[in-house]
Coordinates of C-alpha atoms and ligand atoms in Angstrom, one line a residue:
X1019 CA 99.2 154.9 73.3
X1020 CA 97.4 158.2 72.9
X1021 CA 98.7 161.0 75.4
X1022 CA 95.7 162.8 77.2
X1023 CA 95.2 165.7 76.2
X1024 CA 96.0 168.3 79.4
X1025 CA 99.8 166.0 79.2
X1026 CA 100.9 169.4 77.6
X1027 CA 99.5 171.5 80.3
X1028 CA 100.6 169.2 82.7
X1029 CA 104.3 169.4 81.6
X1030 CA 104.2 173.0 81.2
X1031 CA 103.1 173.3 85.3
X1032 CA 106.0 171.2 86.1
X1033 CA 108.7 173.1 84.3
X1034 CA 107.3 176.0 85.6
X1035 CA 107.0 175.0 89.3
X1036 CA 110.4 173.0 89.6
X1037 CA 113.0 174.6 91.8
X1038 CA 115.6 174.3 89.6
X1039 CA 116.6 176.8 87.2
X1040 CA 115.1 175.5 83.6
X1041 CA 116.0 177.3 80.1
X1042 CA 115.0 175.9 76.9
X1043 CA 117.3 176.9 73.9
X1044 CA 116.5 176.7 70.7
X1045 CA 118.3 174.2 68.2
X1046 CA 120.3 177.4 66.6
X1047 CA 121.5 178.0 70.3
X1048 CA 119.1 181.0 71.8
X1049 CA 116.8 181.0 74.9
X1050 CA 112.8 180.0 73.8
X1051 CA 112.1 180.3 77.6
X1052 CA 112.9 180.4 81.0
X1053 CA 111.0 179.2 84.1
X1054 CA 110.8 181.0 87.5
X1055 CA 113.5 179.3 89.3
X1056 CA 116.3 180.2 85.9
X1057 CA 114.8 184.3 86.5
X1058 CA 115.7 184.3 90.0
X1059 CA 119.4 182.7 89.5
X1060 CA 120.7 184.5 86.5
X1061 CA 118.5 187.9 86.8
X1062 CA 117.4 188.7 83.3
X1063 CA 113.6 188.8 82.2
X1064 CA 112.2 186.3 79.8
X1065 CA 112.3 189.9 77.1
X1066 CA 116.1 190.3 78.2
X1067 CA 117.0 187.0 77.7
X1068 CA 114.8 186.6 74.0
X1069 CA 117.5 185.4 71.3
X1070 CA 120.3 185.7 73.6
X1071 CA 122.6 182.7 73.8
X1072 CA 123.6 180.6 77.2
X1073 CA 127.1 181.8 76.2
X1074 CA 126.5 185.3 78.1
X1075 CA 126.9 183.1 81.2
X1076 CA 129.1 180.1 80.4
X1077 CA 131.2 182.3 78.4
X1078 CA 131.4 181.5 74.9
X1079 CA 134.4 178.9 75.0
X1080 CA 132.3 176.6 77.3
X1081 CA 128.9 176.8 75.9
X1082 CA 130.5 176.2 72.5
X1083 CA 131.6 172.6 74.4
X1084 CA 128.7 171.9 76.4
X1085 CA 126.7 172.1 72.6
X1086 CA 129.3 169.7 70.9
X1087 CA 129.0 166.9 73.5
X1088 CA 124.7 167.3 73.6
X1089 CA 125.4 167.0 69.9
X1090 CA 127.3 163.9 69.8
X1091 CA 126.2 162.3 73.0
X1092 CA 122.4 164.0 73.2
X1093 CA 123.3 164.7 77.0
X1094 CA 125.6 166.8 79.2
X1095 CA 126.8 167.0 82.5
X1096 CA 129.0 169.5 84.6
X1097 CA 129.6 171.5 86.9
X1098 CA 130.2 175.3 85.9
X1099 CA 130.1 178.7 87.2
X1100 CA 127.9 181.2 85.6
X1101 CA 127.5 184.5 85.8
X1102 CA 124.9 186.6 86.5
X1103 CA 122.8 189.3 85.3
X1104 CA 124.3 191.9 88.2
X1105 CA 127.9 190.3 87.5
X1106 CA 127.9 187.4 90.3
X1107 CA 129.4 184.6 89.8
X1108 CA 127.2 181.2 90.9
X1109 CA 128.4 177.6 91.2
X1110 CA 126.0 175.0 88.9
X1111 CA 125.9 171.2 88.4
X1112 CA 124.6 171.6 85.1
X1113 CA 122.3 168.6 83.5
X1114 CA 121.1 169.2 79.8
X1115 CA 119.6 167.0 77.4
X1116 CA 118.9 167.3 73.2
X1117 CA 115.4 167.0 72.3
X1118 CA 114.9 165.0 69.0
X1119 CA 112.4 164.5 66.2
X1120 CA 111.5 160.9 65.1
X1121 CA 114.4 161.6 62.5
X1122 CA 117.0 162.4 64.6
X1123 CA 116.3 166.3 63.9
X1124 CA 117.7 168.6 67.2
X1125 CA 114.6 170.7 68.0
X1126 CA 115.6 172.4 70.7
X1127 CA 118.1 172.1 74.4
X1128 CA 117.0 171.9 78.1
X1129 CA 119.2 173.3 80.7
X1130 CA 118.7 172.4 84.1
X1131 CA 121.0 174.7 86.4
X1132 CA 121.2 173.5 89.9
X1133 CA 122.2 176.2 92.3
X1134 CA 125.2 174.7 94.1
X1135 CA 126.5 177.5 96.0
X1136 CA 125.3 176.3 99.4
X1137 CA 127.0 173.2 99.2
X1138 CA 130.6 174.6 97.6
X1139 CA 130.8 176.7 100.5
X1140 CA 129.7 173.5 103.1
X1141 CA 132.6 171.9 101.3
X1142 CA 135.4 175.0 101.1
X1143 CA 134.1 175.4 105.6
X1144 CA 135.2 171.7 105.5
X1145 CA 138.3 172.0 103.9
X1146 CA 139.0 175.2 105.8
X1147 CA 139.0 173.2 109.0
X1148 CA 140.7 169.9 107.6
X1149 CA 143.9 172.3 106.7
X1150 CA 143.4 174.1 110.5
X1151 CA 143.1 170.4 111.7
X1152 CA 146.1 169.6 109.7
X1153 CA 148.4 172.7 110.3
X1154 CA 147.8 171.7 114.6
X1155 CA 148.6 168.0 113.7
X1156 CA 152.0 168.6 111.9
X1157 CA 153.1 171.3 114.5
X1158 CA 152.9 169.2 117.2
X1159 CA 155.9 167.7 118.6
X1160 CA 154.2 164.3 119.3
X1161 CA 154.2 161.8 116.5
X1162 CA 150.2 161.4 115.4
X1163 CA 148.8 158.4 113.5
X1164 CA 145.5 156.8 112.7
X1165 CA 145.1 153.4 111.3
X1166 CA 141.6 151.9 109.9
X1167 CA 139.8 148.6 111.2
X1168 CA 142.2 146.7 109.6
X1169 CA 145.4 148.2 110.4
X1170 CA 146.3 149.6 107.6
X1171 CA 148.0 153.2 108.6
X1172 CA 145.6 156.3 106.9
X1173 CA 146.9 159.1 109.0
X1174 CA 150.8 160.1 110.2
X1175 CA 152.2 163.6 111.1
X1176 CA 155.1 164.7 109.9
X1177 CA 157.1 163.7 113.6
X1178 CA 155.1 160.4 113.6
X1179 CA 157.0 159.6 109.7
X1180 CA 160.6 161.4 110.9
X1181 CA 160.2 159.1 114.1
X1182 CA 159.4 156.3 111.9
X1183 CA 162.5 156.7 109.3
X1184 CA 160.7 159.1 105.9
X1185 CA 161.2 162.2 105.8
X1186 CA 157.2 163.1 105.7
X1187 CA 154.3 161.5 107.6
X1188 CA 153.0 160.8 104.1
X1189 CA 155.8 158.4 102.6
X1190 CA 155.5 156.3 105.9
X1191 CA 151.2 156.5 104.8
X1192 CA 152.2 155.1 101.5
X1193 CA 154.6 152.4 102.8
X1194 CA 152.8 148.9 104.1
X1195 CA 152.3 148.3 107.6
X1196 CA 154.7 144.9 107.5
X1197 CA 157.1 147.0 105.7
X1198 CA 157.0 149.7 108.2
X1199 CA 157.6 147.3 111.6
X1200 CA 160.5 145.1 109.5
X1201 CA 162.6 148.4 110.0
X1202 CA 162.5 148.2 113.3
X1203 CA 163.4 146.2 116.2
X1204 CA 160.7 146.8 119.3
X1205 CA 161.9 146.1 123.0
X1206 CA 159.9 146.2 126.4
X1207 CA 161.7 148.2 128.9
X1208 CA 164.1 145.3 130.1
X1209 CA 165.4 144.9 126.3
X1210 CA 162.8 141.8 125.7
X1211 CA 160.8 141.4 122.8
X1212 CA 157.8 143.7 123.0
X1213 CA 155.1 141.5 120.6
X1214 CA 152.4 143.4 118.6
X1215 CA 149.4 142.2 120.4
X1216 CA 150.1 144.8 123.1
X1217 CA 151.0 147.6 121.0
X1218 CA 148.2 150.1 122.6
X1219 CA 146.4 150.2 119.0
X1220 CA 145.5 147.0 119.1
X1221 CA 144.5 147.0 122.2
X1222 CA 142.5 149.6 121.8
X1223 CA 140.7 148.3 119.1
X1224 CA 139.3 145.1 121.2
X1225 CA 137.8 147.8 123.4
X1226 CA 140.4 148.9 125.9
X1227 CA 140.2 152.0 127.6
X1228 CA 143.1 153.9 127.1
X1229 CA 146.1 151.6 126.4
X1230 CA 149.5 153.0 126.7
X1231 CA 153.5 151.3 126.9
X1232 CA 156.9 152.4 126.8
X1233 CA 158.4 151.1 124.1
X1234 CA 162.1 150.9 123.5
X1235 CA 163.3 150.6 119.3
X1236 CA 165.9 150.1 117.5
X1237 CA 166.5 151.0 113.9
X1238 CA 167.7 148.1 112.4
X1239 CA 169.8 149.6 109.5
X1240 CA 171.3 152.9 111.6
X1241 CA 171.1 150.7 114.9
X1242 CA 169.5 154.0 116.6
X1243 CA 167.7 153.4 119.3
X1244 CA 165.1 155.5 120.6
X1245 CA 162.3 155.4 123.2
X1246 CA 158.4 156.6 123.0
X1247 CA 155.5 156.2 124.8
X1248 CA 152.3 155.1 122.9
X1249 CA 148.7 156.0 124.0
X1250 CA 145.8 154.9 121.4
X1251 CA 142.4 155.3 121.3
X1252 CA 140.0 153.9 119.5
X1253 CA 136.5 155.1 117.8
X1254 CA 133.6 153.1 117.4
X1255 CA 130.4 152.9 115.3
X1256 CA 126.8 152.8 116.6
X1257 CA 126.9 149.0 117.0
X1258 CA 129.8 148.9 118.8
X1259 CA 132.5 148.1 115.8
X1260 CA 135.9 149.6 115.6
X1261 CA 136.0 152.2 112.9
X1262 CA 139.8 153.3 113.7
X1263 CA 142.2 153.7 116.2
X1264 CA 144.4 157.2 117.5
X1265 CA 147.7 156.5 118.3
X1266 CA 150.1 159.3 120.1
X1267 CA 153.7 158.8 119.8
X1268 CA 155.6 160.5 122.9
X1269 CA 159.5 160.3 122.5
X1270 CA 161.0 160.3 125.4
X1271 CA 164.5 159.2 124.5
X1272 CA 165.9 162.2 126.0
X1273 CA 164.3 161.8 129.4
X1274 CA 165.5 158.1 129.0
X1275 CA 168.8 159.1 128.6
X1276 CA 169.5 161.3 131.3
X1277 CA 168.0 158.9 133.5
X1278 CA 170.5 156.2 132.1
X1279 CA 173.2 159.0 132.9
X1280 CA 171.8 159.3 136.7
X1281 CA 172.2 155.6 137.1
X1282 CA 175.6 155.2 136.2
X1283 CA 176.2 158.2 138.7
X1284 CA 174.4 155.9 141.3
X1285 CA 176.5 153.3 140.5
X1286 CA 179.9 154.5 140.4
X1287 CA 178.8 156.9 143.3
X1288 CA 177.7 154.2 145.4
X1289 CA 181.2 152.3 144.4
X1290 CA 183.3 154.8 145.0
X1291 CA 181.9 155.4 148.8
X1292 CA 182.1 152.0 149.7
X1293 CA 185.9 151.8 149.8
X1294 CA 186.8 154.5 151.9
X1295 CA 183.8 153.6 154.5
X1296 CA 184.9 150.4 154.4
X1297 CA 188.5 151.5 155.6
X1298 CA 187.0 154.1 158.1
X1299 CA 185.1 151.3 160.1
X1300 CA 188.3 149.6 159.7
X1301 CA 189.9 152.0 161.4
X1302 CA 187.4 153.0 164.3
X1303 CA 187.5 149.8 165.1
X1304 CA 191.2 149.5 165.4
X1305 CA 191.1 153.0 167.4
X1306 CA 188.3 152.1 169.9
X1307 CA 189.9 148.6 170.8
X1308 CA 193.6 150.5 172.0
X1309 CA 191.4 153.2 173.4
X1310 CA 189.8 150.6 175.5
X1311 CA 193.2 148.9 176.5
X1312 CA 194.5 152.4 177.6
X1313 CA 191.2 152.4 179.7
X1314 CA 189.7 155.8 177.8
X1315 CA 186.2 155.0 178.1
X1316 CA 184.8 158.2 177.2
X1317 CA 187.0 158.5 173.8
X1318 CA 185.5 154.9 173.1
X1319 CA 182.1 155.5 174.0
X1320 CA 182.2 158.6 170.8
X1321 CA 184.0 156.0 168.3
X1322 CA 180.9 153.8 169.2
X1323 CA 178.7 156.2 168.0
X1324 CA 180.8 157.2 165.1
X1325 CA 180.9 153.0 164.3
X1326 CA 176.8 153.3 164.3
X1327 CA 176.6 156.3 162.2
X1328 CA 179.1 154.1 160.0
X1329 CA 176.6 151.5 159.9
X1330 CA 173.9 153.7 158.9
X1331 CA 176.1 155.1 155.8
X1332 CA 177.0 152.1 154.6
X1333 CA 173.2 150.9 154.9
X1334 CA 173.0 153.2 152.4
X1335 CA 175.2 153.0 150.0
X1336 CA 174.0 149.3 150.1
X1337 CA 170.7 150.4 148.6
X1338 CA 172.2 152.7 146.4
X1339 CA 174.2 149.6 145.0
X1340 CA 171.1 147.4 145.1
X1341 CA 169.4 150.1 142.8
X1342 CA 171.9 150.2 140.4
X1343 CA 172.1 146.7 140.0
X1344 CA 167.9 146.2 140.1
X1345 CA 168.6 148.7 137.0
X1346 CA 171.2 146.9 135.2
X1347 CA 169.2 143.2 136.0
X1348 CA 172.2 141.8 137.9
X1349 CA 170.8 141.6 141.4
X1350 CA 171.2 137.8 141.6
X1351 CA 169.7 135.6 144.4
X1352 CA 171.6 132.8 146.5
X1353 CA 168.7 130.3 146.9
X1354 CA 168.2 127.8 149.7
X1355 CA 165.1 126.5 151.7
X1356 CA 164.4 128.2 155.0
X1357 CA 162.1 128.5 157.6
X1358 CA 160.0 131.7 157.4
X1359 CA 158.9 132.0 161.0
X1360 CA 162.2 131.4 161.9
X1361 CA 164.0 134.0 160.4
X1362 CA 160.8 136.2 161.3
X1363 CA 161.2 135.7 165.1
X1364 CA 165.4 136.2 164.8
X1365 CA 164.8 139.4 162.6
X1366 CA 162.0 140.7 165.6
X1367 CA 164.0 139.8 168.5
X1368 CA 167.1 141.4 166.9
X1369 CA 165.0 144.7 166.3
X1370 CA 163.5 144.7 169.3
X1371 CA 166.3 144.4 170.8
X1372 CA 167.4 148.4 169.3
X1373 CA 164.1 149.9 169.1
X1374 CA 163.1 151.8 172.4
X1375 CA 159.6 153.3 171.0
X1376 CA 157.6 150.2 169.4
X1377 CA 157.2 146.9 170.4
X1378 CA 157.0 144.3 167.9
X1379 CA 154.1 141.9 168.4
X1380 CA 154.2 138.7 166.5
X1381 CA 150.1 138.3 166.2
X1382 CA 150.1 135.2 164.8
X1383 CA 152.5 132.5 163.2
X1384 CA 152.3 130.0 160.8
X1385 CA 155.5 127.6 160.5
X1386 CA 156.6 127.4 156.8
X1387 CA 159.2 126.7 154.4
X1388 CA 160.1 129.1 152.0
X1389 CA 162.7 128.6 148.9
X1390 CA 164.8 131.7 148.3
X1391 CA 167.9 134.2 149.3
X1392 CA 167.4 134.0 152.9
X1393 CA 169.6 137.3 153.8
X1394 CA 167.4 139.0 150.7
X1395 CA 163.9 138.4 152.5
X1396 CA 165.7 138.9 155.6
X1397 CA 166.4 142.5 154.0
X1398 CA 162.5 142.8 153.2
X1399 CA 161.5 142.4 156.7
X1400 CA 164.1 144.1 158.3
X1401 CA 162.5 147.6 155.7
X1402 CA 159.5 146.5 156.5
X1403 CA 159.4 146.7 160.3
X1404 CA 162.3 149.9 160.2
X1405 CA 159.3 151.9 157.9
X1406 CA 156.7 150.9 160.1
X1407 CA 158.2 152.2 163.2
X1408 CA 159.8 154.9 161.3
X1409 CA 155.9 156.2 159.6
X1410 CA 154.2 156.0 163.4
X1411 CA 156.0 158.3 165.6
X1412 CA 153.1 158.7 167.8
X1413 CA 152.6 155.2 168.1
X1414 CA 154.4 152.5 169.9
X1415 CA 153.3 149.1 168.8
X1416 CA 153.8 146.9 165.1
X1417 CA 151.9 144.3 164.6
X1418 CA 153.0 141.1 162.6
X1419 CA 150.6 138.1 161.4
X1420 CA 151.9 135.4 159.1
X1421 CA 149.3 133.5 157.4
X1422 CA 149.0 130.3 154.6
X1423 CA 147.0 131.4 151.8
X1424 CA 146.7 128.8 149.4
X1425 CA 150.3 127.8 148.1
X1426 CA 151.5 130.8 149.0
X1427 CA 152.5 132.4 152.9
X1428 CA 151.3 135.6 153.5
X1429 CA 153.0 138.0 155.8
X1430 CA 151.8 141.2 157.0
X1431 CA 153.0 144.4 159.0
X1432 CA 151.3 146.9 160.4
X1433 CA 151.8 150.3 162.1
X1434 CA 149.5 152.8 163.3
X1435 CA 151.4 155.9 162.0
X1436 CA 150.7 158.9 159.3
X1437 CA 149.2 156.2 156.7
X1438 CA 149.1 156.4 153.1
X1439 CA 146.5 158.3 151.4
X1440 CA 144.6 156.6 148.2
X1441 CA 146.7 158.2 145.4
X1442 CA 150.4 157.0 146.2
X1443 CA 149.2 153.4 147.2
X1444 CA 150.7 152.1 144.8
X1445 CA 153.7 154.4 144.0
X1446 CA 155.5 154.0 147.0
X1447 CA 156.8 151.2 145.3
X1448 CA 158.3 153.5 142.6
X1449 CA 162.4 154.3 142.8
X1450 CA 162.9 157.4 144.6
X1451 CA 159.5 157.9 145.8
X1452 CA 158.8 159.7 148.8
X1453 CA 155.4 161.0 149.8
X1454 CA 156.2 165.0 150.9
X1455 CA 153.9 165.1 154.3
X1456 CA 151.3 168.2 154.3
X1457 CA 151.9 168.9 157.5
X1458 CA 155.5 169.9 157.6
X1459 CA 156.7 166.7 159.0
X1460 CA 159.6 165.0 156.9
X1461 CA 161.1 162.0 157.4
X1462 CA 164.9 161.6 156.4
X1463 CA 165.5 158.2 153.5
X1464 CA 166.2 157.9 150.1
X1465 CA 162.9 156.5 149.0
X1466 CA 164.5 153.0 147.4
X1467 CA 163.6 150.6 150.5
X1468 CA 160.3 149.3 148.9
X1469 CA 161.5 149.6 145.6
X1470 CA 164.0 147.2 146.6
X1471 CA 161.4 145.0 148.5
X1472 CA 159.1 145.1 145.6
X1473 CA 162.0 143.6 143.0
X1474 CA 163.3 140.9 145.4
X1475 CA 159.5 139.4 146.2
X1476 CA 158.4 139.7 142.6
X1477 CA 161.9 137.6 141.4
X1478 CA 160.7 135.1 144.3
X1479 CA 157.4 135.1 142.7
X1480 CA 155.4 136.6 145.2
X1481 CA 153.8 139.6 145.2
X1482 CA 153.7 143.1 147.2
X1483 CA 151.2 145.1 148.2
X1484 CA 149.9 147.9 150.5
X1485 CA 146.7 148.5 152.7
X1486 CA 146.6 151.9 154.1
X1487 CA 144.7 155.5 154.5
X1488 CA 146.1 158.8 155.5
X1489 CA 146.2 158.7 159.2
X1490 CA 144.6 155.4 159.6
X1491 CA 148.2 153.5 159.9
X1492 CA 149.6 151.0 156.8
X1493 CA 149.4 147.3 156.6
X1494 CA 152.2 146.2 154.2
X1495 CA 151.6 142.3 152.6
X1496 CA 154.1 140.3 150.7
X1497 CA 153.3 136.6 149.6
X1498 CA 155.9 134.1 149.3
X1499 CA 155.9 130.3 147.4
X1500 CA 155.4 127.9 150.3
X1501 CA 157.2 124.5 150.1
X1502 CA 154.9 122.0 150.9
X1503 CA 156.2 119.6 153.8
X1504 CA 156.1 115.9 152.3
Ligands
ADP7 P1 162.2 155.8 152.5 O1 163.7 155.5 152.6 O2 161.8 157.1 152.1 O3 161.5 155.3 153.8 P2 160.8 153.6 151.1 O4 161.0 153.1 149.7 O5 161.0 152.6 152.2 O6 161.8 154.9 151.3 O7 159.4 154.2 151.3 C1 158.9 155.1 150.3 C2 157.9 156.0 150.8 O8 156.7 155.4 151.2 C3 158.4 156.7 152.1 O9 159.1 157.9 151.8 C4 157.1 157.0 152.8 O10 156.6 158.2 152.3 C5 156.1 155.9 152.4 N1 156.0 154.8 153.4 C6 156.8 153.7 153.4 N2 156.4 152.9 154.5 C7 155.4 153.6 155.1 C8 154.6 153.3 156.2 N3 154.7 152.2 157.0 N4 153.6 154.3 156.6 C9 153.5 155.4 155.9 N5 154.2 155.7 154.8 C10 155.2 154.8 154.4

C-alpha cells in the first residue's frame, strides 16, 4: 500500500508537538535531532547538542548499555536519571527503539524521555508518611494489627508480635494465622473457652460497630498468662464489602493483677473480721443478759445498741464475703420451691416493722411459685427495699407490685428519692460502684448490694434491671422463672 505523500510531514508534526522529550541518534551514536519537549528537559540547543552523544547525560557506562540491549533486542526500557545542561539531575522512564532497513541495517535510535520527577517525588511524600505512619505505630504501647478480607494478618507492630510470642511484629506477619492461635490458649473472663466468632475482628468485619472483649490467654508452651482488651474496626469499600479489619491490642494484665491482689485482701479481710465479731456478739449478748438479771437497765439498753451496730458490721462483712466468692465462682445456691408473695409480705412486714420514715406499700400481688435459694432472693429484696428507702430521704412511701409476665414473675420497687441519671443506669450494677451525688449529699455503703443482686438473679435465670432519672425516683425490676401450678 502506497503511503500518502504528506505521511512524512505528518510524522514530523507529531514528533515535534509530543510532550515528551524525543532525540533521534544516529546509528554511530550522536544526536540527528531533538524536538521541543527534549530542549526544554535537558537545556542544550539543537547546535549544542549536533554530534554529541546521549552519554553526556546517561553517563557513558549507561548509554554504552542502553545501545547493547537496542542492539540485540531492537528496544529499551528504563528508568534513569539524566543530567542536565545547567547540572540538574532529572528522573526518566526511558523508552527507545532501533530503526531498521529492510536488511536489518540500524539507521538510526529514538529516545523517548519521559519526565518523571513529579511522580518520584508523589512517591518519596508517600513513603515519607508510610515511615511517619510506621515510626507512631511501633512506638505505641498498644499492640496494632490489620488483617485482610480473609483474615490473613498484613499488619502487626512490634508490641502486637512481642505480645503474640516473636520478637518483631513482622515474624508474627510471616507466620499463618492457624499457626499463630495454636500458641495460645484464649479464655472469657470466667476461664471458659472464648471461640473465634466473637473475637472483635470478626465481628467487625460482618458489620459491627465497634466490637471489643476482654480476653484472658495463656501461652501454651511458657503457660504465661496474660490479659488484653481487643477493639477492631473494620473498613469497607463503596459497595459495602469488607476490605480489612483494625485490631487494638490493650494489655491490661497488670491492672488484672492488682485487682486479683485486691480480692484476695477482700477475702481474707472479710475472713479474718468475721471471727472476732462473731465472739464480740457472743459476748454482748452474754453481758446484757446478767446485766438484766442485776436489774441495770440503762447498761443494757447501750449493749442493745452496740448488738445493732454489731448487726450492721457483720451485714457487712457478709457482702464483703459474698463478693469474694461471686469472684472466685463459689457462691452456690441451696434450691427449693417457694412461694414468692409469701416471702415478699414476711420480708415487708419484717421491714416495716424497723423503718420509721417509709411505708412499704404492696401495690399489687400475684401468688407464685418460684424455684431457688429462698434466703438468697430473700437477700435481693431485703437490698432492694433498704436502697430504696435509703435513696429517698425526702420521701416516705415504697411502692411494690408483683406481676406474671409470661413464664416469668416480675417484681418491681419503687422509691421516689434522688434517682438515677441516664449514664450510671446500668453501672450501678458494677462492683464498687457508687454514684458521688452533685450536690454534696453522700450516702454511707460499700457499693456491692446490687452487684450482689445482679449475680444471684442472673444464676436463677432472671434478669435485673433499672428504670430511673435523676430526681424522678428509681423503679428497680428483677424477673424470676415461675413454676407453673399443675
Ligand atoms: P450501696 O451500698 O452504695 O447502696 P448498691 O450496690 O446497693 O451499694 O448500690 C450502688 C449505687 O447505686 C449506690 O451507691 C447508689 O448510688 C445507687 N443506687 C442504688 N439504689 C438506688 C436507688 N433506689 N435510688 C438511687 N440510687 C440508687
Amino acid at each position: 500500500m502506497a503511503l500518502p505523500v504528506f505521511y512524512d510531514k505528518l510524522y514530523k508534526r507529531i514528533f515535534l508537538a509530543s510532550k515528551d522529550a524525543i532525540g533521534i541518534i544516529s546509528s554511530e551514536g550522536f544526536y540527528l535531532e531533538q524536538n521541543a519537549a527534549h530542549r526544554k528537559l535537558i537545556g542544550y540547543t539543537d547546535n549544542e547538542l549536533h554530534q554529541k552523544t546521549p552519554a553526556i547525560h546517561f553517563g557513558k557506562r549507561a548509554f554504552n548499555k542502553i545501545v547493547k540491549e537496542l542492539q540485540k533486542n531492537n528496544q529499551y526500557r528504563g528508568i534513569h536519571e539524566i543530567r542536565a545542561k545547567d547540572g540538574t539531575k532529572i528522573p526518566i522512564d526511558l523508552s527507545a527503539f532501533a530503526v531498521k532497513d529492510e536488511r536489518g541495517k540500524i539507521l538510526c535510535y529514538v529516545g523517548i524521555k519521559r519526565d518523571i520527577s513529579n511522580q518520584k517525588k508523589t512517591e518519596e511524600a508517600l513513603q515519607k508518611s508510610r515511615d511517619e505512619l510506621e515510626v507512631i505505630l511501633q512506638g505505641i504501647a498498644d499492640g496494632i494489627t490489620v488483617q485482610n478480607e480473609t483474615g490473613k494478618l498484613v499488619y502487626a507492630n512490634n508490641a502486637a508480635g512481642i505480645a503474640a510470642g516473636f520478637p518483631t511484629g513482622e515474624d508474627m506477619v510471616k507466620t499463618p494465622p492457624d499457626k499463630i492461635m495454636e500458641k495460645f490458649e484464649l479464655m472469657d473472663e470466667s476461664g471458659n473457652p472464648f471461640p473465634l466468632e466473637r473475637l472483635p475482628g470478626r465481628k467487625a468485619m460482618l458489620g459491627e460497630t465497634n466490637p471489643e472483649a476482654l480476653i484472658r490467654y495463656r501461652n501454651k508452651q511458657t503457660n504465661e498468662e496474660k490479659w488484653v482488651i481487643i477493639k477492631a474496626r473494620a473498613m469497607f469499600d463503596d459497595f459495602g464489602k469488607p476490605l480489612m479489619s483494625i485490631n487494638i491490642l490493650h494489655d491490661v494484665t497488670e491492672r488484672k493483677k492488682v485487682e486479683k491482689r485486691k480480692d484476695e485482701f477482700i477475702s481474707i479481710a472479710s475472713h479474718e473480721l468475721k471471727t472476732p465479731i462473731t465472739s464480740i456478739k457472743a459476748y454482748v449478748q452474754i453481758l446484757q443478759k446478767q446485766l438484766e438479771k442485776q436489774g441495770n437497765s440503762e447498761s443494757s439498753r447501750f449493749l442493745l445498741k452496740i448488738d445493732r451496730q454489731i448487726e450492721k458490721l457483720t451485714d457487712l462483712i457478709a457482702d464483703l464475703l459474698d463478693v469474694s466468692k461471686i469472684q472466685a465462682g463459689k457462691l452456690t445456691f441451696q434450691k427449693t420451691r417457694f412461694s414468692l408473695d409469701g416471702l415478699l409480705k414476711e420480708v415487708v412486714e419484717d421491714m416495716q416493722r424497723i423503718s420509721e420514715s417509709h411505708k412499704i406499700v404492696i401495690k399489687s400481688l400475684k401468688a407464685c411459685t418460684v424455684a431457688g435459694d429462698k434466703e438468697r432472693i430473700e437477700q435481693v429484696l431485703i437490698n432492694l427495699l433498704t436502697n430504696a428507702m435509703k435513696y429517698s430521704p425526702k420521701s416516705n412511701e415504697v411502692h411494690v407490685n408483683v406481676a406474671k409476665v409470661d413464664s416469668m414473675v416480675k417484681v418491681s420497687v419503687t422509691d421516689f428519692g434522688i434517682g438515677i441519671g441516664k449514664e450510671d443506669l446500668r453501672r450501678v450494677f458494677e462492683r464498687f460502684f457508687r454514684i458521688s451525688g452533685s450536690n454534696g449529699e453522700t450516702f454511707p455503703g460499700l457499693g456491692v448490694g446490687l452487684y450482689i443482686c445482679a449475680e444471684i438473679i442472673k444464676r436463677h435465670q432472671g434478669r435485673i434491671w433499672v428504670e430511673s432519672a435523676r430526681t424522678k425516683g428509681s423503679t428497680f425490676h428483677f424477673t424470676l422463672p415461675r413454676i407453673h401450678s399443675v
